PDB file of C-alpha atoms in Angstrom:
ATOM      1  CA  GLY A 107      36.560  36.830 -47.787  1.00 65.00           C
ATOM      2  CA  GLU A 108      39.938  35.937 -46.230  1.00 78.00           C
ATOM      3  CA  TRP A 109      40.607  33.519 -48.424  1.00 81.00           C
ATOM      4  CA  GLN A 110      40.715  33.979 -52.143  1.00 83.00           C
ATOM      5  CA  PRO A 111      38.979  31.554 -55.097  1.00 83.00           C
ATOM      6  CA  HIS A 112      41.862  28.104 -55.527  1.00 85.00           C
ATOM      7  CA  GLU A 113      43.559  29.444 -52.478  1.00 87.00           C
ATOM      8  CA  ARG A 114      44.996  26.403 -50.613  1.00 90.00           C
ATOM      9  CA  LEU A 115      43.471  26.357 -46.917  1.00 91.00           C
ATOM     10  CA  PRO A 116      45.189  25.626 -43.846  1.00 91.00           C
ATOM     11  CA  SER A 117      45.187  21.308 -42.698  1.00 90.00           C
ATOM     12  CA  GLU A 118      43.039  19.976 -40.793  1.00 89.00           C
ATOM     13  CA  PRO A 119      45.797  19.648 -38.186  1.00 90.00           C
ATOM     14  CA  GLU A 120      47.105  22.891 -38.310  1.00 90.00           C
ATOM     15  CA  LEU A 121      43.117  24.260 -37.772  1.00 89.00           C
ATOM     16  CA  VAL A 122      42.825  22.385 -35.158  1.00 90.00           C
ATOM     17  CA  GLY A 123      45.519  24.092 -33.822  1.00 91.00           C
ATOM     18  CA  GLN A 124      45.061  27.330 -34.591  1.00 88.00           C
ATOM     19  CA  LEU A 125      40.441  26.799 -33.775  1.00 89.00           C
ATOM     20  CA  GLY A 126      40.750  24.056 -30.762  1.00 89.00           C
ATOM     21  CA  VAL A 127      38.316  22.059 -32.326  1.00 90.00           C
ATOM     22  CA  SER A 128      38.174  18.472 -32.914  1.00 91.00           C
ATOM     23  CA  ARG A 129      39.438  16.900 -36.293  1.00 90.00           C
ATOM     24  CA  ALA A 130      36.170  15.314 -36.276  1.00 89.00           C
ATOM     25  CA  THR A 131      34.814  18.774 -36.477  1.00 89.00           C
ATOM     26  CA  ILE A 132      37.271  20.113 -38.495  1.00 89.00           C
ATOM     27  CA  ARG A 133      36.242  17.023 -41.308  1.00 88.00           C
ATOM     28  CA  LYS A 134      32.930  17.009 -41.001  1.00 87.00           C
ATOM     29  CA  ALA A 135      33.160  20.955 -41.794  1.00 88.00           C
ATOM     30  CA  PHE A 136      35.009  19.994 -44.581  1.00 88.00           C
ATOM     31  CA  ASP A 137      32.771  17.371 -46.107  1.00 85.00           C
ATOM     32  CA  THR A 138      29.744  20.043 -45.612  1.00 82.00           C
ATOM     33  CA  ALA A 139      31.710  23.001 -47.475  1.00 84.00           C
ATOM     34  CA  GLU A 140      32.634  20.204 -50.076  1.00 82.00           C
ATOM     35  CA  ARG A 141      29.342  19.149 -50.479  1.00 76.00           C
ATOM     36  CA  GLU A 142      27.662  23.076 -50.743  1.00 75.00           C
ATOM     37  CA  ARG A 143      30.853  23.622 -53.497  1.00 76.00           C
ATOM     38  CA  LEU A 144      32.461  25.540 -51.378  1.00 83.00           C
ATOM     39  CA  ILE A 145      35.575  24.320 -51.540  1.00 86.00           C
ATOM     40  CA  TYR A 146      37.407  21.599 -53.266  1.00 84.00           C
ATOM     41  CA  ARG A 147      39.991  18.620 -53.033  1.00 85.00           C
ATOM     42  CA  VAL A 148      42.884  17.378 -54.816  1.00 82.00           C
ATOM     43  CA  ALA A 149      44.423  14.175 -53.858  1.00 78.00           C
ATOM     44  CA  GLY A 150      48.505  14.918 -52.067  1.00 81.00           C
ATOM     45  CA  LYS A 151      47.515  18.457 -51.983  1.00 85.00           C
ATOM     46  CA  GLY A 152      45.272  19.507 -50.014  1.00 88.00           C
ATOM     47  CA  THR A 153      41.927  21.820 -49.818  1.00 90.00           C
ATOM     48  CA  PHE A 154      41.037  24.891 -51.195  1.00 88.00           C
ATOM     49  CA  VAL A 155      38.963  26.966 -52.409  1.00 88.00           C
ATOM     50  CA  GLU A 156      35.963  26.798 -54.888  1.00 83.00           C
ATOM     51  CA  ALA A 157      35.842  29.314 -57.525  1.00 78.00           C
ATOM     52  CA  GLU A 158      33.151  31.833 -57.475  1.00 67.00           C
ATOM     53  CA  PRO A 159      29.770  30.252 -58.071  1.00 57.00           C
ATOM     54  CA  SER A 160      29.040  31.081 -62.183  1.00 52.00           C
ATOM     55  CA  SER A 161      25.381  31.833 -63.361  1.00 41.00           C
ATOM     56  CA  ILE A 162      25.139  29.152 -64.513  1.00 42.00           C
ATOM     57  CA  SER A 163      24.485  25.986 -62.393  1.00 57.00           C
ATOM     58  CA  ARG A 164      25.028  22.480 -63.816  1.00 70.00           C
ATOM     59  CA  ARG A 165      23.176  19.653 -61.898  1.00 87.00           C
ATOM     60  CA  LEU A 166      25.419  16.499 -62.867  1.00 91.00           C
ATOM     61  CA  VAL A 167      24.657  13.100 -61.434  1.00 94.00           C
ATOM     62  CA  GLY A 168      27.582  10.168 -62.369  1.00 94.00           C
ATOM     63  CA  PHE A 169      26.524   7.614 -63.426  1.00 95.00           C
ATOM     64  CA  VAL A 170      28.759   4.294 -63.324  1.00 95.00           C
ATOM     65  CA  ILE A 171      28.329   0.701 -65.009  1.00 93.00           C
ATOM     66  CA  PRO A 172      30.502  -2.315 -64.620  1.00 92.00           C
ATOM     67  CA  ARG A 173      30.286  -3.166 -68.711  1.00 89.00           C
ATOM     68  CA  PHE A 174      27.724  -1.971 -71.477  1.00 85.00           C
ATOM     69  CA  ARG A 175      26.963  -4.826 -73.529  1.00 85.00           C
ATOM     70  CA  SER A 176      23.126  -5.351 -73.808  1.00 83.00           C
ATOM     71  CA  THR A 177      19.412  -3.987 -74.105  1.00 84.00           C
ATOM     72  CA  PHE A 178      19.523  -4.375 -70.466  1.00 84.00           C
ATOM     73  CA  ASP A 179      22.798  -1.969 -70.147  1.00 84.00           C
ATOM     74  CA  SER A 180      21.137   0.343 -72.089  1.00 86.00           C
ATOM     75  CA  HIS A 181      17.914   0.609 -70.513  1.00 87.00           C
ATOM     76  CA  LEU A 182      19.252   1.176 -67.323  1.00 86.00           C
ATOM     77  CA  LEU A 183      21.369   4.255 -68.208  1.00 87.00           C
ATOM     78  CA  LEU A 184      18.019   5.494 -70.488  1.00 90.00           C
ATOM     79  CA  GLY A 185      15.731   5.386 -66.993  1.00 90.00           C
ATOM     80  CA  VAL A 186      18.122   6.380 -65.158  1.00 90.00           C
ATOM     81  CA  GLU A 187      18.706   9.421 -67.393  1.00 91.00           C
ATOM     82  CA  GLN A 188      14.828   9.659 -67.886  1.00 92.00           C
ATOM     83  CA  VAL A 189      14.329  10.699 -64.284  1.00 91.00           C
ATOM     84  CA  LEU A 190      17.169  12.801 -64.034  1.00 90.00           C
ATOM     85  CA  LYS A 191      16.309  15.048 -66.394  1.00 90.00           C
ATOM     86  CA  ALA A 192      12.596  15.555 -65.263  1.00 90.00           C
ATOM     87  CA  HIS A 193      14.825  16.805 -62.349  1.00 88.00           C
ATOM     88  CA  GLU A 194      17.037  19.227 -64.847  1.00 88.00           C
ATOM     89  CA  TYR A 195      19.432  16.899 -64.138  1.00 90.00           C
ATOM     90  CA  GLN A 196      22.475  15.931 -66.640  1.00 91.00           C
ATOM     91  CA  VAL A 197      24.014  12.879 -66.412  1.00 92.00           C
ATOM     92  CA  LEU A 198      28.063  11.495 -66.696  1.00 91.00           C
ATOM     93  CA  PHE A 199      28.343   8.075 -67.983  1.00 93.00           C
ATOM     94  CA  CYS A 200      31.435   5.510 -67.143  1.00 93.00           C
ATOM     95  CA  ASN A 201      32.140   2.695 -67.495  1.00 93.00           C
ATOM     96  CA  SER A 202      34.246   0.489 -64.482  1.00 94.00           C
ATOM     97  CA  GLU A 203      34.996  -2.231 -67.440  1.00 94.00           C
ATOM     98  CA  ARG A 204      34.125  -4.671 -63.815  1.00 93.00           C
ATOM     99  CA  ARG A 205      37.535  -3.233 -62.258  1.00 93.00           C
ATOM    100  CA  VAL A 206      37.394  -1.663 -59.010  1.00 93.00           C
ATOM    101  CA  GLU A 207      40.822   0.345 -60.000  1.00 94.00           C
ATOM    102  CA  GLU A 208      38.766   1.598 -62.762  1.00 95.00           C
ATOM    103  CA  GLU A 209      36.185   2.422 -60.462  1.00 94.00           C
ATOM    104  CA  ASN A 210      37.857   4.270 -57.900  1.00 94.00           C
ATOM    105  CA  ARG A 211      39.526   5.996 -61.144  1.00 94.00           C
ATOM    106  CA  LEU A 212      36.299   6.912 -62.196  1.00 95.00           C
ATOM    107  CA  LEU A 213      34.139   7.749 -58.989  1.00 94.00           C
ATOM    108  CA  ALA A 214      37.843   9.983 -58.099  1.00 91.00           C
ATOM    109  CA  GLY A 215      37.093  12.117 -61.466  1.00 91.00           C
ATOM    110  CA  LEU A 216      33.224  12.513 -60.931  1.00 93.00           C
ATOM    111  CA  ILE A 217      33.749  14.248 -57.124  1.00 89.00           C
ATOM    112  CA  ARG A 218      36.999  16.518 -59.166  1.00 85.00           C
ATOM    113  CA  ASP A 219      34.346  17.264 -61.626  1.00 85.00           C
ATOM    114  CA  ARG A 220      31.705  18.223 -58.526  1.00 85.00           C
ATOM    115  CA  VAL A 221      28.912  15.671 -59.137  1.00 92.00           C
ATOM    116  CA  ASP A 222      25.658  16.531 -57.367  1.00 91.00           C
ATOM    117  CA  GLY A 223      25.608  12.556 -56.678  1.00 93.00           C
ATOM    118  CA  ILE A 224      26.167   8.826 -58.057  1.00 95.00           C
ATOM    119  CA  VAL A 225      24.432   6.171 -59.039  1.00 95.00           C
ATOM    120  CA  ILE A 226      26.525   2.721 -59.338  1.00 94.00           C
ATOM    121  CA  TRP A 227      26.189  -0.371 -60.126  1.00 93.00           C
ATOM    122  CA  PRO A 228      29.558  -1.914 -58.192  1.00 93.00           C
ATOM    123  CA  VAL A 229      31.991  -4.238 -59.271  1.00 92.00           C
ATOM    124  CA  GLN A 230      31.955  -6.833 -57.162  1.00 87.00           C
ATOM    125  CA  SER A 231      34.509  -6.877 -54.737  1.00 85.00           C
ATOM    126  CA  ASP A 232      35.465  -7.961 -51.364  1.00 80.00           C
ATOM    127  CA  ASP A 233      37.786  -5.140 -51.781  1.00 79.00           C
ATOM    128  CA  LEU A 234      36.584  -2.769 -48.727  1.00 76.00           C
ATOM    129  CA  ASN A 235      39.739   0.246 -48.849  1.00 81.00           C
ATOM    130  CA  ARG A 236      37.483   1.095 -52.410  1.00 89.00           C
ATOM    131  CA  GLU A 237      36.603   4.912 -53.312  1.00 91.00           C
ATOM    132  CA  LEU A 238      32.851   3.716 -53.135  1.00 90.00           C
ATOM    133  CA  PHE A 239      33.223   2.485 -49.299  1.00 88.00           C
ATOM    134  CA  HIS A 240      35.029   6.185 -48.354  1.00 87.00           C
ATOM    135  CA  LEU A 241      32.452   8.134 -50.553  1.00 90.00           C
ATOM    136  CA  SER A 242      29.698   6.598 -48.547  1.00 88.00           C
ATOM    137  CA  VAL A 243      31.694   7.335 -45.147  1.00 84.00           C
ATOM    138  CA  ARG A 244      31.649  11.107 -46.137  1.00 85.00           C
ATOM    139  CA  GLY A 245      28.311  11.442 -46.326  1.00 85.00           C
ATOM    140  CA  PHE A 246      28.589  11.589 -50.483  1.00 90.00           C
ATOM    141  CA  PRO A 247      25.257  10.888 -51.930  1.00 92.00           C
ATOM    142  CA  LEU A 248      25.067   7.542 -53.477  1.00 93.00           C
ATOM    143  CA  VAL A 249      22.109   4.833 -55.185  1.00 93.00           C
ATOM    144  CA  LEU A 250      23.845   1.519 -55.371  1.00 92.00           C
ATOM    145  CA  MET A 251      22.460  -0.843 -58.140  1.00 91.00           C
ATOM    146  CA  ASP A 252      21.905  -4.650 -58.349  1.00 85.00           C
ATOM    147  CA  ARG A 253      24.440  -4.768 -55.336  1.00 84.00           C
ATOM    148  CA  ALA A 254      24.351  -4.164 -51.463  1.00 81.00           C
ATOM    149  CA  PHE A 255      27.032  -4.097 -49.085  1.00 81.00           C
ATOM    150  CA  PRO A 256      27.759  -4.603 -46.123  1.00 77.00           C
ATOM    151  CA  TYR A 257      28.487  -1.868 -43.991  1.00 78.00           C
ATOM    152  CA  LEU A 258      28.015   0.326 -46.737  1.00 81.00           C
ATOM    153  CA  GLU A 259      25.537   2.936 -46.262  1.00 82.00           C
ATOM    154  CA  ALA A 260      23.626   3.883 -49.373  1.00 86.00           C
ATOM    155  CA  ASP A 261      20.607   4.215 -51.257  1.00 88.00           C
ATOM    156  CA  SER A 262      19.634   0.797 -53.082  1.00 88.00           C
ATOM    157  CA  ALA A 263      17.558  -0.783 -55.674  1.00 88.00           C
ATOM    158  CA  LEU A 264      17.952  -4.347 -55.490  1.00 87.00           C
ATOM    159  CA  ALA A 265      16.075  -7.426 -57.690  1.00 86.00           C
ATOM    160  CA  ASP A 266      14.775  -9.930 -55.247  1.00 88.00           C
ATOM    161  CA  ASN A 267      16.192 -12.773 -57.603  1.00 86.00           C
ATOM    162  CA  PHE A 268      15.007 -15.514 -54.999  1.00 90.00           C
ATOM    163  CA  GLY A 269      11.355 -13.940 -54.490  1.00 93.00           C
ATOM    164  CA  GLY A 270      11.141 -14.059 -58.537  1.00 91.00           C
ATOM    165  CA  ALA A 271      12.491 -16.774 -59.025  1.00 92.00           C
ATOM    166  CA  TYR A 272      10.177 -18.400 -55.866  1.00 94.00           C
ATOM    167  CA  ALA A 273       7.509 -16.592 -57.655  1.00 95.00           C
ATOM    168  CA  ALA A 274       7.592 -17.396 -61.235  1.00 94.00           C
ATOM    169  CA  THR A 275       8.558 -21.516 -59.805  1.00 95.00           C
ATOM    170  CA  GLN A 276       4.982 -21.308 -57.785  1.00 96.00           C
ATOM    171  CA  HIS A 277       2.958 -19.761 -60.679  1.00 97.00           C
ATOM    172  CA  LEU A 278       3.603 -23.043 -63.125  1.00 96.00           C
ATOM    173  CA  ILE A 279       3.470 -25.278 -60.462  1.00 96.00           C
ATOM    174  CA  GLU A 280       0.075 -24.017 -60.057  1.00 97.00           C
ATOM    175  CA  LEU A 281      -0.331 -24.058 -63.473  1.00 96.00           C
ATOM    176  CA  GLY A 282       0.383 -27.755 -63.562  1.00 97.00           C
ATOM    177  CA  HIS A 283       3.597 -27.805 -65.063  1.00 96.00           C
ATOM    178  CA  GLN A 284       5.861 -30.262 -63.204  1.00 94.00           C
ATOM    179  CA  LYS A 285       9.062 -29.938 -65.436  1.00 95.00           C
ATOM    180  CA  ILE A 286      11.213 -26.921 -65.153  1.00 94.00           C
ATOM    181  CA  ALA A 287      13.754 -25.571 -66.490  1.00 93.00           C
ATOM    182  CA  PHE A 288      15.928 -22.586 -65.466  1.00 89.00           C
ATOM    183  CA  LEU A 289      18.027 -20.762 -67.640  1.00 87.00           C
ATOM    184  CA  ALA A 290      20.175 -17.904 -66.980  1.00 79.00           C
ATOM    185  CA  ARG A 291      23.486 -16.504 -69.237  1.00 69.00           C
TER     186      ARG A 291
END
């Protein structure tokens, strides 16, 4: 009750001085309060008290994909949506256009929209200074599809392409086939 909805909170360094605790403690408290939707952050502006919770709770999960061009992509979206609907979540769909900059912009927007988690097929990139890594460090709920990154802790759903190709080839050899081709797009 000390701060009103949308009122700016003191900065992390100010709270360190006022409360006599470490900055890591303040950051962890802010991260927890943000996950519990008690506060929200605006880049370059500060941390603010969240508005009073409404009686209608939105349960949202962001879904980010690098492109949307094939039936495979639509099957992914429909599968994710089906599972989330069964748990009373809505899906916010985003297309990153295979660009890290667009992925970063979309992830920041989903956080501003206060999604509960994000399912993402990340853009392939070696850039470690990207929003995806920042969300992981903050403990934000993420599920990666088709890609895993070193140093990024998140749940993931990955295909075993090597194992699948090996098993298929082994099966064809066992059937007596000798001329085996591999086709891919």
